[in-house]
Amino acid sequence: MLCIGVDIGGTFTDVIVYEPATARLAEAKTLSTPDDPAEAIFEGLAKLGVRLDEVDRFVHGTTRVTNALLEGSGEPVSVVATEGFRDVLEMGLGHRPQLYSVKETGRTPLAPRRLRHVLRERIGTDGSVVRSLDPADLDAVLDRVAAAGPTAVAVCLLHSYRNPAHERAAASRLAERYPGLVCTISSDVVPEQGEYERFATTVLNASVRSTVADYLRGLGTALAAGGYAHPLSIMTSSGGVVSTNEAGRLPINLALSGPAGGVAASVHVAGLAGYPNVITCDIGGTSTDVCLIKNGAPLMTNDGTIAGYPNRTFQVEINTIGAGGGSIAWRDLGGELRIGPRSAGSTPGPAAYGRGGTEPTTTDAHLVVGHLDPQESLGGEVRLDVDAARAAVGRLAAEFGLDDLELAHGILTIATVKMTSAIKEISVACGHDPRDFVLMPFGGAGPMHATALADELGIRRVLVPPVPGNFSALGFVTAQARHDYVRTVLVPADEAGLAAVRAVVADLRDAARAQLKA
C-alpha cells in the first residue's frame, strides 16, 4: 500500500510518500503555487518519481480555509435568523479587546444588516415549538434572500441545537425553490448552546463552502486525470481525516488541518519513541504552531477563534503566533526591533532565496550567523544567497547602528522569546511544567530553534523527528478517519436527566456508525 500526504503551506508544499509494509519514507518540498495548488503537488510527485496510478491513499491538508477567513476573501453570506434576533451577529458577546480604550471600534459583523433576514418562528429552550413556521412567511423570506444577491446562505435559528426542525424545513424549501443557492444550517455545524458562537461559526462555514468545494473538486479531477483511482481524504482540525464530500459540506473543520497533521504525526512518532508527554513546535515559513500532548493525546478544544471570530468546532488546541522562517524583521515607530507577523511568503520569499526579496527575515538571520550552510539548498530546490541575506540584514542593522551579525543575533533572540512565550501559554499558564515534557521541533525551521527554546524553558530532552520539514504531511498518512459529534443537553442532574443524556449518547453513536459505513 502506497500512501501520499500533501501539506500546502503559505511558502512550501510538502509531499510525503509512505509505504507502511516496508516503512519506506520519501519526501519532497516545492514552492507553493497559490494560483494553481495542484501544480506544486505534481512537481513534488515528479521529484519522487511516483505515479498516481501506483498510489492507494492520498491525504491532503490545506490552508485554503484559514487563508480565506484571515484575508476576508470568503463569499458574502445571507443570514436567516429568528425574528427579534437579527442583530446577534453584530452584538456578539459584548467583549472589549481593549477595556479602557475610548477609541475602540466595533468588529465588523460577519454579515451586514441588509443581508440579515428574519423569520417568524420560535423554538423554546426545551425544544418545543413556541411559534410554528408559517410556509407563506418562509417563502417570502426566501424570496428576499434570493433577491439579495449572495449565493451562500446561513440559516441560524434560535435553540435549533435542541430542535433543528425549523432549520431543516427552511433549508429544504430553499433547495426546492432556489437550487442555485448553497445553504448551511447552524444545527449541522455547531449543535450547541450559545447563539452568537453558533451563528458566527455557521456564517464562517457558509462563506468558504463553495470555494473549498470547488477547490477540492478541481483537485480531485486533476488527480484522477493523473491516474489516481481512489477517494481523496482530507485532514481536519481535530486530527482525523474525512471524505471530500464531508470536507466540502463543513469546510470550517479544515481551518487547522495543516498544524493538526503535525500534531497527529507527533503523537505517532513520540509514542513509538516511548514519550507520552510532548510539546510540539512547528515552525514554518509564516507562523509557529505549538501544542501540548499529555499521556499520548493532544489537548482539544471547541473554543477557538479565526480572524477574531468564534470557531466552535472541535479542534486540536494549537497556539499560533506570527513568527516563522519568512517573518520579516522591522523597526517600529518607537525604534524597537520587531519580528513578524508579516511574512515574505514564497514570493519573493526571504532575501536568502535569491528571488528578489529585500527585507530581512528570520531565515536570513540564520544564514548570516552560520546556522545554514550556504553551499546547501533548501529542499533540494532553493539555493541560498548569503550576500543577499547579509545585504538585507545590513540595511536594517544600519538603522540601529549595529553590524549585520549583531542584528542577526538580535532577530533570532526575539524570535526565540516569542516562541517561548507561545509555549508558556499552553504549558505554564495551564498548570503544566514544561520541564516534564520532551520538546519535538519540526517544520522547516523547527530544529534550528530547538536548543535555544529548550534552554529557555528548562527542557532537557529534544526529539527531532524524521523528515521534520515535511512532518505535517507525514501526520496526514498516519491519521485515521474521524468524525466528531456534540450536542447540548439541558436536563436536571437526576436519574431522569441521566437517562436523557444516555439516550442522546446512543443517538450520536448510531449517527457515527452510520457515517463511517457510508
Short mmCIF file of C-alpha atoms in Angstrom, two decimals:
data_model
loop_
_atom_site.label_atom_id
_atom_site.label_comp_id
_atom_site.label_asym_id
_atom_site.label_seq_id
_atom_site.Cartn_x
_atom_site.Cartn_y
_atom_site.Cartn_z
CA MET A 1 0.00 0.00 0.00
CA LEU A 2 1.44 3.33 -1.07
CA CYS A 3 0.25 6.46 0.78
CA ILE A 4 0.74 10.10 -0.20
CA GLY A 5 0.42 13.02 2.21
CA VAL A 6 0.40 16.60 0.89
CA ASP A 7 0.54 19.73 3.05
CA ILE A 8 0.14 23.00 1.18
CA GLY A 9 1.53 25.89 3.22
CA GLY A 10 1.93 29.58 2.54
CA THR A 11 5.58 29.15 1.45
CA PHE A 12 6.18 25.48 0.67
CA THR A 13 4.17 22.46 -0.43
CA ASP A 14 5.31 19.29 1.35
CA VAL A 15 4.86 15.84 -0.18
CA ILE A 16 5.41 12.59 1.71
CA VAL A 17 5.42 9.05 0.28
CA TYR A 18 4.92 6.36 2.89
CA GLU A 19 4.70 2.58 2.48
CA PRO A 20 3.62 1.08 5.84
CA ALA A 21 4.55 -2.52 4.95
CA THR A 22 8.20 -1.69 4.26
CA ALA A 23 8.44 1.58 6.26
CA ARG A 24 9.61 3.27 3.08
CA LEU A 25 9.58 7.02 3.53
CA ALA A 26 10.44 9.67 0.95
CA GLU A 27 9.91 13.42 0.95
CA ALA A 28 9.86 16.36 -1.41
CA LYS A 29 9.40 20.08 -0.86
CA THR A 30 8.39 22.53 -3.57
CA LEU A 31 7.48 26.20 -3.57
CA SER A 32 3.73 26.66 -3.26
CA THR A 33 1.81 27.83 -6.32
CA PRO A 34 -1.18 29.79 -4.93
CA ASP A 35 -2.83 30.26 -8.33
CA ASP A 36 -2.82 26.52 -9.00
CA PRO A 37 -2.00 24.46 -5.89
CA ALA A 38 -2.08 21.19 -7.86
CA GLU A 39 0.94 22.34 -9.85
CA ALA A 40 3.18 22.21 -6.76
CA ILE A 41 1.75 18.79 -5.83
CA PHE A 42 2.57 17.28 -9.23
CA GLU A 43 6.02 18.84 -9.13
CA GLY A 44 6.69 17.16 -5.78
CA LEU A 45 5.43 13.79 -7.03
CA ALA A 46 7.64 14.09 -10.11
CA LYS A 47 10.67 14.72 -7.88
CA LEU A 48 9.92 11.49 -6.03
CA GLY A 49 9.29 9.53 -9.20
CA VAL A 50 5.81 8.50 -8.07
CA ARG A 51 2.96 7.79 -10.49
CA LEU A 52 -0.56 8.40 -9.22
CA ASP A 53 -1.80 5.08 -10.58
CA GLU A 54 0.52 3.42 -8.04
CA VAL A 55 -0.99 5.31 -5.09
CA ASP A 56 -3.60 3.65 -2.84
CA ARG A 57 -4.29 6.55 -0.44
CA PHE A 58 -3.98 10.29 -0.89
CA VAL A 59 -4.47 12.58 2.13
CA HIS A 60 -4.43 16.33 1.77
CA GLY A 61 -4.31 19.23 4.20
CA THR A 62 -5.00 22.75 3.05
CA THR A 63 -4.66 26.31 4.28
CA ARG A 64 -7.34 27.42 1.82
CA VAL A 65 -9.96 27.83 4.58
CA THR A 66 -7.68 29.63 7.02
CA ASN A 67 -6.30 31.98 4.40
CA ALA A 68 -9.73 32.88 3.04
CA LEU A 69 -11.06 33.68 6.50
CA LEU A 70 -7.98 35.60 7.64
CA GLU A 71 -7.95 37.64 4.44
CA GLY A 72 -11.70 38.17 4.48
CA SER A 73 -11.92 36.78 0.95
CA GLY A 74 -14.83 34.43 1.59
CA GLU A 75 -18.16 34.88 -0.14
CA PRO A 76 -20.82 37.29 1.17
CA VAL A 77 -23.46 35.40 3.14
CA SER A 78 -27.19 35.99 3.55
CA VAL A 79 -28.40 35.05 7.03
CA VAL A 80 -31.86 33.89 8.09
CA ALA A 81 -32.48 34.40 11.82
CA THR A 82 -35.40 34.16 14.21
CA GLU A 83 -37.47 37.34 14.44
CA GLY A 84 -36.04 39.52 17.21
CA PHE A 85 -32.55 38.07 16.84
CA ARG A 86 -31.43 39.72 13.63
CA ASP A 87 -28.53 41.50 15.30
CA VAL A 88 -26.95 38.66 17.27
CA LEU A 89 -24.00 38.62 14.85
CA GLU A 90 -23.43 42.34 15.38
CA MET A 91 -23.93 42.44 19.15
CA GLY A 92 -21.64 39.48 19.75
CA LEU A 93 -20.75 38.85 23.38
CA GLY A 94 -20.05 42.47 24.30
CA HIS A 95 -16.35 41.81 24.76
CA ARG A 96 -13.95 44.75 24.54
CA PRO A 97 -10.44 43.76 23.36
CA GLN A 98 -9.07 46.93 24.97
CA LEU A 99 -11.23 47.50 28.01
CA TYR A 100 -10.34 51.14 28.73
CA SER A 101 -9.87 52.42 25.18
CA VAL A 102 -12.34 55.21 24.38
CA LYS A 103 -11.46 54.89 20.70
CA GLU A 104 -12.25 51.19 20.43
CA THR A 105 -14.26 50.43 17.30
CA GLY A 106 -16.69 47.56 16.97
CA ARG A 107 -15.72 44.49 14.98
CA THR A 108 -17.26 44.37 11.53
CA PRO A 109 -20.20 41.94 11.60
CA LEU A 110 -19.80 38.78 9.55
CA ALA A 111 -22.88 39.74 7.53
CA PRO A 112 -24.14 43.32 7.04
CA ARG A 113 -27.63 44.07 8.33
CA ARG A 114 -29.11 44.30 4.84
CA LEU A 115 -28.19 40.63 4.34
CA ARG A 116 -29.71 39.51 7.63
CA HIS A 117 -33.35 38.43 7.28
CA VAL A 118 -35.84 37.42 9.98
CA LEU A 119 -38.25 34.52 10.05
CA ARG A 120 -41.33 34.46 12.26
CA GLU A 121 -40.84 31.23 14.19
CA ARG A 122 -39.66 30.19 17.65
CA ILE A 123 -38.25 27.07 19.25
CA GLY A 124 -38.17 27.05 23.04
CA THR A 125 -35.18 26.21 25.24
CA ASP A 126 -36.65 22.73 25.78
CA GLY A 127 -37.01 22.10 22.05
CA SER A 128 -40.75 22.64 21.96
CA VAL A 129 -42.34 24.67 19.17
CA VAL A 130 -43.41 28.02 20.64
CA ARG A 131 -44.33 29.53 17.27
CA SER A 132 -44.87 27.34 14.23
CA LEU A 133 -43.16 28.01 10.94
CA ASP A 134 -45.58 29.67 8.51
CA PRO A 135 -44.97 28.37 4.94
CA ALA A 136 -46.12 31.66 3.38
CA ASP A 137 -43.78 33.71 5.59
CA LEU A 138 -40.92 31.28 4.86
CA ASP A 139 -41.42 31.67 1.11
CA ALA A 140 -41.49 35.46 1.41
CA VAL A 141 -38.23 35.45 3.41
CA LEU A 142 -36.56 33.11 0.93
CA ASP A 143 -37.63 35.38 -1.93
CA ARG A 144 -35.86 38.27 -0.18
CA VAL A 145 -32.80 36.10 0.39
CA ALA A 146 -32.65 35.18 -3.30
CA ALA A 147 -33.11 38.80 -4.34
CA ALA A 148 -30.32 39.98 -2.01
CA GLY A 149 -27.63 38.52 -4.28
CA PRO A 150 -25.27 36.21 -2.32
CA THR A 151 -25.41 32.55 -3.29
CA ALA A 152 -24.25 31.47 0.19
CA VAL A 153 -26.99 31.26 2.83
CA ALA A 154 -26.73 30.56 6.57
CA VAL A 155 -29.88 29.61 8.48
CA CYS A 156 -29.34 30.37 12.17
CA LEU A 157 -32.48 29.95 14.24
CA LEU A 158 -32.90 30.21 17.98
CA HIS A 159 -32.42 26.99 20.01
CA SER A 160 -32.03 24.84 16.90
CA TYR A 161 -29.48 22.77 18.82
CA ARG A 162 -32.46 21.36 20.75
CA ASN A 163 -34.81 21.04 17.80
CA PRO A 164 -33.50 21.53 14.24
CA ALA A 165 -36.88 21.00 12.55
CA HIS A 166 -37.39 24.62 11.50
CA GLU A 167 -33.86 24.98 10.17
CA ARG A 168 -34.16 21.80 8.15
CA ALA A 169 -37.53 22.85 6.79
CA ALA A 170 -36.10 26.20 5.70
CA ALA A 171 -33.10 24.53 4.04
CA SER A 172 -35.32 22.02 2.26
CA ARG A 173 -37.64 24.71 0.95
CA LEU A 174 -34.68 26.84 -0.17
CA ALA A 175 -33.21 23.91 -2.12
CA GLU A 176 -36.60 23.31 -3.72
CA ARG A 177 -37.24 26.90 -4.78
CA TYR A 178 -33.70 28.17 -5.36
CA PRO A 179 -31.40 25.21 -6.08
CA GLY A 180 -28.57 27.55 -7.09
CA LEU A 181 -28.16 28.80 -3.52
CA VAL A 182 -25.89 26.89 -1.13
CA CYS A 183 -27.42 26.62 2.33
CA THR A 184 -25.72 25.88 5.66
CA ILE A 185 -27.78 25.37 8.84
CA SER A 186 -26.36 26.01 12.28
CA SER A 187 -27.63 22.72 13.75
CA ASP A 188 -25.37 20.86 11.29
CA VAL A 189 -22.29 22.96 12.03
CA VAL A 190 -22.47 23.51 15.81
CA PRO A 191 -25.46 21.89 17.56
CA GLU A 192 -24.53 23.61 20.81
CA GLN A 193 -25.90 26.24 23.15
CA GLY A 194 -24.56 29.76 22.61
CA GLU A 195 -26.30 31.69 19.86
CA TYR A 196 -23.50 34.09 18.89
CA GLU A 197 -20.81 31.41 18.73
CA ARG A 198 -23.08 29.04 16.80
CA PHE A 199 -24.24 31.73 14.38
CA ALA A 200 -20.71 33.05 13.77
CA THR A 201 -19.25 29.59 13.12
CA THR A 202 -22.09 28.82 10.71
CA VAL A 203 -21.57 32.03 8.74
CA LEU A 204 -17.83 31.40 8.55
CA ASN A 205 -18.56 27.92 7.20
CA ALA A 206 -21.03 29.26 4.64
CA SER A 207 -18.61 31.94 3.43
CA VAL A 208 -15.98 29.42 2.29
CA ARG A 209 -18.16 26.43 1.45
CA SER A 210 -18.39 26.97 -2.32
CA THR A 211 -14.74 27.98 -2.60
CA VAL A 212 -13.49 24.88 -0.79
CA ALA A 213 -15.91 22.54 -2.56
CA ASP A 214 -14.77 23.88 -5.96
CA TYR A 215 -11.12 23.61 -4.93
CA LEU A 216 -11.48 20.00 -3.75
CA ARG A 217 -13.49 19.08 -6.81
CA GLY A 218 -10.83 20.57 -9.06
CA LEU A 219 -8.04 18.81 -7.18
CA GLY A 220 -9.91 15.50 -7.36
CA THR A 221 -10.36 15.94 -11.11
CA ALA A 222 -6.67 16.76 -11.59
CA LEU A 223 -5.60 13.72 -9.55
CA ALA A 224 -7.99 11.46 -11.44
CA ALA A 225 -6.63 12.75 -14.75
CA GLY A 226 -3.16 11.89 -13.45
CA GLY A 227 -4.19 8.29 -12.76
CA TYR A 228 -5.34 8.32 -9.12
CA ALA A 229 -8.34 5.96 -8.82
CA HIS A 230 -9.28 6.12 -5.11
CA PRO A 231 -11.19 8.54 -2.86
CA LEU A 232 -9.32 11.64 -1.74
CA SER A 233 -9.12 12.11 2.05
CA ILE A 234 -8.89 15.49 3.78
CA MET A 235 -7.22 16.27 7.12
CA THR A 236 -9.37 18.07 9.69
CA SER A 237 -8.60 20.34 12.63
CA SER A 238 -9.30 17.54 15.12
CA GLY A 239 -6.50 15.33 13.83
CA GLY A 240 -8.50 12.87 11.70
CA VAL A 241 -9.43 12.55 8.04
CA VAL A 242 -12.78 12.84 6.26
CA SER A 243 -14.07 12.46 2.71
CA THR A 244 -14.09 15.34 0.24
CA ASN A 245 -17.90 15.44 0.42
CA GLU A 246 -17.79 15.94 4.20
CA ALA A 247 -14.97 18.47 3.90
CA GLY A 248 -16.89 20.40 1.27
CA ARG A 249 -20.04 20.41 3.42
CA LEU A 250 -18.28 21.55 6.61
CA PRO A 251 -15.06 23.30 5.49
CA ILE A 252 -14.80 25.15 8.82
CA ASN A 253 -13.48 21.82 10.17
CA LEU A 254 -10.39 22.23 7.97
CA ALA A 255 -9.22 25.53 9.46
CA LEU A 256 -6.27 23.93 11.29
CA SER A 257 -5.76 20.92 9.04
CA GLY A 258 -2.05 21.58 8.41
CA PRO A 259 -0.99 22.12 12.03
CA ALA A 260 -3.24 19.23 13.16
CA GLY A 261 -1.29 16.96 10.82
CA GLY A 262 1.90 17.82 12.65
CA VAL A 263 0.27 17.01 15.98
CA ALA A 264 -1.03 13.67 14.64
CA ALA A 265 2.47 12.79 13.43
CA SER A 266 3.91 13.82 16.81
CA VAL A 267 1.53 11.52 18.67
CA HIS A 268 2.53 8.66 16.37
CA VAL A 269 6.31 9.17 16.47
CA ALA A 270 6.52 10.13 20.16
CA GLY A 271 4.51 7.03 21.02
CA LEU A 272 6.95 4.84 19.09
CA ALA A 273 9.84 6.54 20.92
CA GLY A 274 8.21 6.00 24.32
CA TYR A 275 7.47 9.63 25.20
CA PRO A 276 3.82 10.23 26.18
CA ASN A 277 4.33 13.89 27.22
CA VAL A 278 5.49 16.13 24.40
CA ILE A 279 5.38 19.81 23.47
CA THR A 280 5.33 20.22 19.70
CA CYS A 281 6.82 23.24 17.98
CA ASP A 282 6.01 23.54 14.29
CA ILE A 283 7.98 26.45 12.80
CA GLY A 284 7.10 27.07 9.17
CA GLY A 285 7.61 29.95 6.81
CA THR A 286 4.87 32.19 8.18
CA SER A 287 3.95 31.04 11.67
CA THR A 288 4.84 28.91 14.66
CA ASP A 289 2.27 26.43 15.96
CA VAL A 290 2.71 24.84 19.38
CA CYS A 291 0.65 22.12 21.05
CA LEU A 292 0.85 20.14 24.29
CA ILE A 293 0.47 16.34 24.20
CA LYS A 294 -0.16 14.74 27.59
CA ASN A 295 -0.40 10.99 28.20
CA GLY A 296 -0.27 10.33 24.48
CA ALA A 297 -3.16 12.60 23.49
CA PRO A 298 -3.18 16.25 22.41
CA LEU A 299 -5.27 18.76 24.30
CA MET A 300 -8.51 19.51 22.46
CA THR A 301 -10.85 22.50 22.48
CA ASN A 302 -14.06 23.76 20.91
CA ASP A 303 -13.38 27.36 21.91
CA GLY A 304 -11.20 28.57 19.08
CA THR A 305 -11.17 31.78 17.06
CA ILE A 306 -10.44 32.69 13.44
CA ALA A 307 -9.73 36.27 12.45
CA GLY A 308 -11.18 37.34 15.79
CA TYR A 309 -14.48 35.47 15.35
CA PRO A 310 -15.57 32.37 17.29
CA ASN A 311 -14.96 28.92 15.84
CA ARG A 312 -16.80 26.38 18.00
CA THR A 313 -15.82 23.27 16.03
CA PHE A 314 -13.80 20.54 17.75
CA GLN A 315 -10.07 21.02 17.15
CA VAL A 316 -6.60 20.28 18.44
CA GLU A 317 -5.65 23.04 20.88
CA ILE A 318 -2.90 24.82 18.99
CA ASN A 319 -1.40 28.19 19.85
CA THR A 320 -0.27 30.06 16.74
CA ILE A 321 1.92 33.14 16.53
CA GLY A 322 3.17 35.09 13.51
CA ALA A 323 6.83 34.11 13.74
CA GLY A 324 8.40 31.77 11.20
CA GLY A 325 11.31 31.43 8.85
CA GLY A 326 9.87 34.03 6.49
CA SER A 327 8.81 36.51 9.20
CA ILE A 328 10.11 39.98 8.39
CA ALA A 329 12.22 41.93 10.88
CA TRP A 330 11.41 45.64 11.10
CA ARG A 331 11.82 48.73 13.25
CA ASP A 332 8.67 50.14 14.84
CA LEU A 333 7.84 53.79 15.46
CA GLY A 334 9.39 53.58 18.92
CA GLY A 335 12.69 52.40 17.48
CA GLU A 336 12.30 48.80 18.72
CA LEU A 337 13.17 45.69 16.71
CA ARG A 338 10.11 43.59 15.80
CA ILE A 339 9.66 40.20 14.11
CA GLY A 340 6.54 39.41 12.06
CA PRO A 341 3.66 38.89 11.74
CA ARG A 342 4.18 39.96 8.12
CA SER A 343 5.92 37.25 6.12
CA ALA A 344 7.90 37.21 2.89
CA GLY A 345 6.00 34.05 1.89
CA SER A 346 7.21 32.10 -1.12
CA THR A 347 7.07 35.08 -3.50
CA PRO A 348 9.52 36.72 -3.29
CA GLY A 349 10.50 34.89 -0.09
CA PRO A 350 13.44 35.73 2.19
CA ALA A 351 16.34 37.58 0.61
CA ALA A 352 18.38 34.38 1.03
CA TYR A 353 16.22 32.66 -1.58
CA GLY A 354 17.60 34.93 -4.28
CA ARG A 355 14.13 35.53 -5.72
CA GLY A 356 14.02 39.30 -5.32
CA GLY A 357 13.31 39.62 -1.60
CA THR A 358 14.97 42.61 0.02
CA GLU A 359 13.57 42.66 3.58
CA PRO A 360 15.41 40.77 6.34
CA THR A 361 13.75 37.64 7.71
CA THR A 362 14.47 35.02 10.35
CA THR A 363 15.87 32.72 7.63
CA ASP A 364 18.28 35.46 6.54
CA ALA A 365 19.43 35.83 10.14
CA HIS A 366 20.10 32.07 10.38
CA LEU A 367 22.20 32.24 7.22
CA VAL A 368 24.18 35.28 8.40
CA VAL A 369 25.09 33.71 11.77
CA GLY A 370 26.05 30.40 10.15
CA HIS A 371 23.17 28.12 11.15
CA LEU A 372 22.56 27.39 7.47
CA ASP A 373 25.24 26.16 5.09
CA PRO A 374 25.32 28.47 2.04
CA GLN A 375 26.65 25.55 -0.04
CA GLU A 376 23.47 23.55 0.55
CA SER A 377 20.00 24.11 -0.85
CA LEU A 378 16.62 24.14 0.90
CA GLY A 379 14.51 21.17 -0.07
CA GLY A 380 16.95 20.44 -2.88
CA GLU A 381 15.46 23.38 -4.76
CA VAL A 382 16.30 26.77 -3.27
CA ARG A 383 19.94 27.79 -3.50
CA LEU A 384 20.92 30.15 -0.70
CA ASP A 385 22.28 33.61 -1.48
CA VAL A 386 24.37 34.65 1.52
CA ASP A 387 25.27 38.04 0.02
CA ALA A 388 21.61 38.97 -0.47
CA ALA A 389 20.84 37.88 3.12
CA ARG A 390 23.68 39.97 4.52
CA ALA A 391 22.61 42.97 2.46
CA ALA A 392 19.02 42.73 3.72
CA VAL A 393 20.07 42.33 7.35
CA GLY A 394 22.73 45.01 6.95
CA ARG A 395 20.27 47.66 5.75
CA LEU A 396 18.16 47.21 8.88
CA ALA A 397 21.24 46.93 11.10
CA ALA A 398 22.39 50.36 9.90
CA GLU A 399 19.17 51.87 11.30
CA PHE A 400 20.17 50.58 14.74
CA GLY A 401 23.86 51.39 14.44
CA LEU A 402 24.80 47.69 14.52
CA ASP A 403 26.65 45.38 12.18
CA ASP A 404 24.80 42.64 10.33
CA LEU A 405 25.96 39.85 12.66
CA GLU A 406 24.79 41.70 15.80
CA LEU A 407 21.37 42.37 14.33
CA ALA A 408 21.04 38.78 13.07
CA HIS A 409 21.61 37.51 16.61
CA GLY A 410 19.05 40.06 17.85
CA ILE A 411 16.47 38.83 15.33
CA LEU A 412 16.94 35.23 16.46
CA THR A 413 16.77 36.20 20.14
CA ILE A 414 13.44 38.00 19.68
CA ALA A 415 12.08 35.09 17.62
CA THR A 416 13.07 32.70 20.44
CA VAL A 417 11.35 34.87 23.05
CA LYS A 418 8.12 34.99 21.01
CA MET A 419 8.14 31.23 20.52
CA THR A 420 8.93 30.59 24.17
CA SER A 421 6.02 32.79 25.22
CA ALA A 422 3.70 30.81 22.95
CA ILE A 423 4.80 27.56 24.58
CA LYS A 424 4.37 29.00 28.08
CA GLU A 425 0.78 29.94 27.23
CA ILE A 426 -0.12 26.28 26.62
CA SER A 427 2.02 24.89 29.45
CA VAL A 428 2.86 27.14 32.41
CA ALA A 429 -0.33 29.22 32.09
CA CYS A 430 -2.38 25.99 32.10
CA GLY A 431 -0.65 24.41 35.08
CA HIS A 432 1.86 22.24 33.19
CA ASP A 433 5.61 22.34 33.88
CA PRO A 434 7.44 22.30 30.52
CA ARG A 435 10.37 20.56 32.22
CA ASP A 436 8.17 17.46 32.45
CA PHE A 437 7.86 17.31 28.66
CA VAL A 438 10.01 16.46 25.66
CA LEU A 439 10.29 19.18 23.02
CA MET A 440 9.56 17.97 19.49
CA PRO A 441 10.54 20.61 16.89
CA PHE A 442 9.60 20.26 13.25
CA GLY A 443 8.68 22.37 10.27
CA GLY A 444 11.36 23.80 8.02
CA ALA A 445 12.86 25.95 10.79
CA GLY A 446 11.92 23.94 13.89
CA PRO A 447 15.18 22.06 14.62
CA MET A 448 17.27 25.24 14.19
CA HIS A 449 15.42 26.89 17.09
CA ALA A 450 15.10 23.77 19.26
CA THR A 451 18.08 24.06 21.59
CA ALA A 452 17.50 27.77 22.23
CA LEU A 453 13.86 27.08 23.10
CA ALA A 454 14.78 24.13 25.31
CA ASP A 455 17.31 26.26 27.21
CA GLU A 456 14.74 29.00 27.80
CA LEU A 457 12.12 26.51 29.04
CA GLY A 458 14.39 24.23 31.06
CA ILE A 459 13.54 21.25 28.86
CA ARG A 460 16.29 18.63 28.98
CA ARG A 461 15.36 16.42 26.02
CA VAL A 462 14.68 17.36 22.39
CA LEU A 463 13.27 14.79 19.97
CA VAL A 464 13.80 15.75 16.33
CA PRO A 465 11.51 13.53 14.23
CA PRO A 466 12.27 12.10 10.80
CA VAL A 467 11.65 14.43 7.84
CA PRO A 468 10.98 17.44 10.12
CA GLY A 469 10.46 19.78 7.19
CA ASN A 470 7.63 17.60 5.86
CA PHE A 471 6.39 16.29 9.19
CA SER A 472 2.79 17.57 8.96
CA ALA A 473 2.38 15.69 5.69
CA LEU A 474 3.57 12.53 7.48
CA GLY A 475 0.80 13.07 10.02
CA PHE A 476 -1.75 13.01 7.22
CA VAL A 477 -0.87 9.47 6.18
CA THR A 478 -0.75 8.18 9.78
CA ALA A 479 -4.13 9.72 10.71
CA GLN A 480 -7.33 7.69 10.82
CA ALA A 481 -10.88 8.53 9.78
CA ARG A 482 -12.53 10.63 12.46
CA HIS A 483 -15.86 12.40 12.93
CA ASP A 484 -16.69 14.45 16.00
CA TYR A 485 -20.20 14.73 17.40
CA VAL A 486 -21.50 17.11 20.01
CA ARG A 487 -24.90 18.15 21.28
CA THR A 488 -26.00 20.35 24.16
CA VAL A 489 -28.38 18.65 26.60
CA LEU A 490 -30.03 20.69 29.37
CA VAL A 491 -31.56 18.33 31.93
CA PRO A 492 -31.81 18.10 35.73
CA ALA A 493 -28.97 16.29 37.48
CA ASP A 494 -31.12 13.31 38.50
CA GLU A 495 -31.91 9.82 37.26
CA ALA A 496 -34.32 11.10 34.62
CA GLY A 497 -31.68 13.54 33.37
CA LEU A 498 -29.08 10.79 33.23
CA ALA A 499 -31.42 8.66 31.16
CA ALA A 500 -31.91 11.56 28.74
CA VAL A 501 -28.15 12.01 28.39
CA ARG A 502 -27.70 8.28 27.73
CA ALA A 503 -30.34 8.44 25.02
CA VAL A 504 -28.55 11.32 23.31
CA VAL A 505 -25.21 9.48 23.50
CA ALA A 506 -26.86 6.45 21.91
CA ASP A 507 -28.21 8.64 19.11
CA LEU A 508 -24.75 10.12 18.49
CA ARG A 509 -23.20 6.65 18.50
CA ASP A 510 -25.72 5.46 15.90
CA ALA A 511 -25.03 8.52 13.76
CA ALA A 512 -21.29 7.89 13.94
CA ARG A 513 -21.65 4.25 12.92
CA ALA A 514 -23.90 5.19 10.02
CA GLN A 515 -21.47 7.83 8.79
CA LEU A 516 -18.46 5.53 9.00
CA LYS A 517 -20.33 2.88 6.99
CA ALA A 518 -21.32 5.38 4.31
#
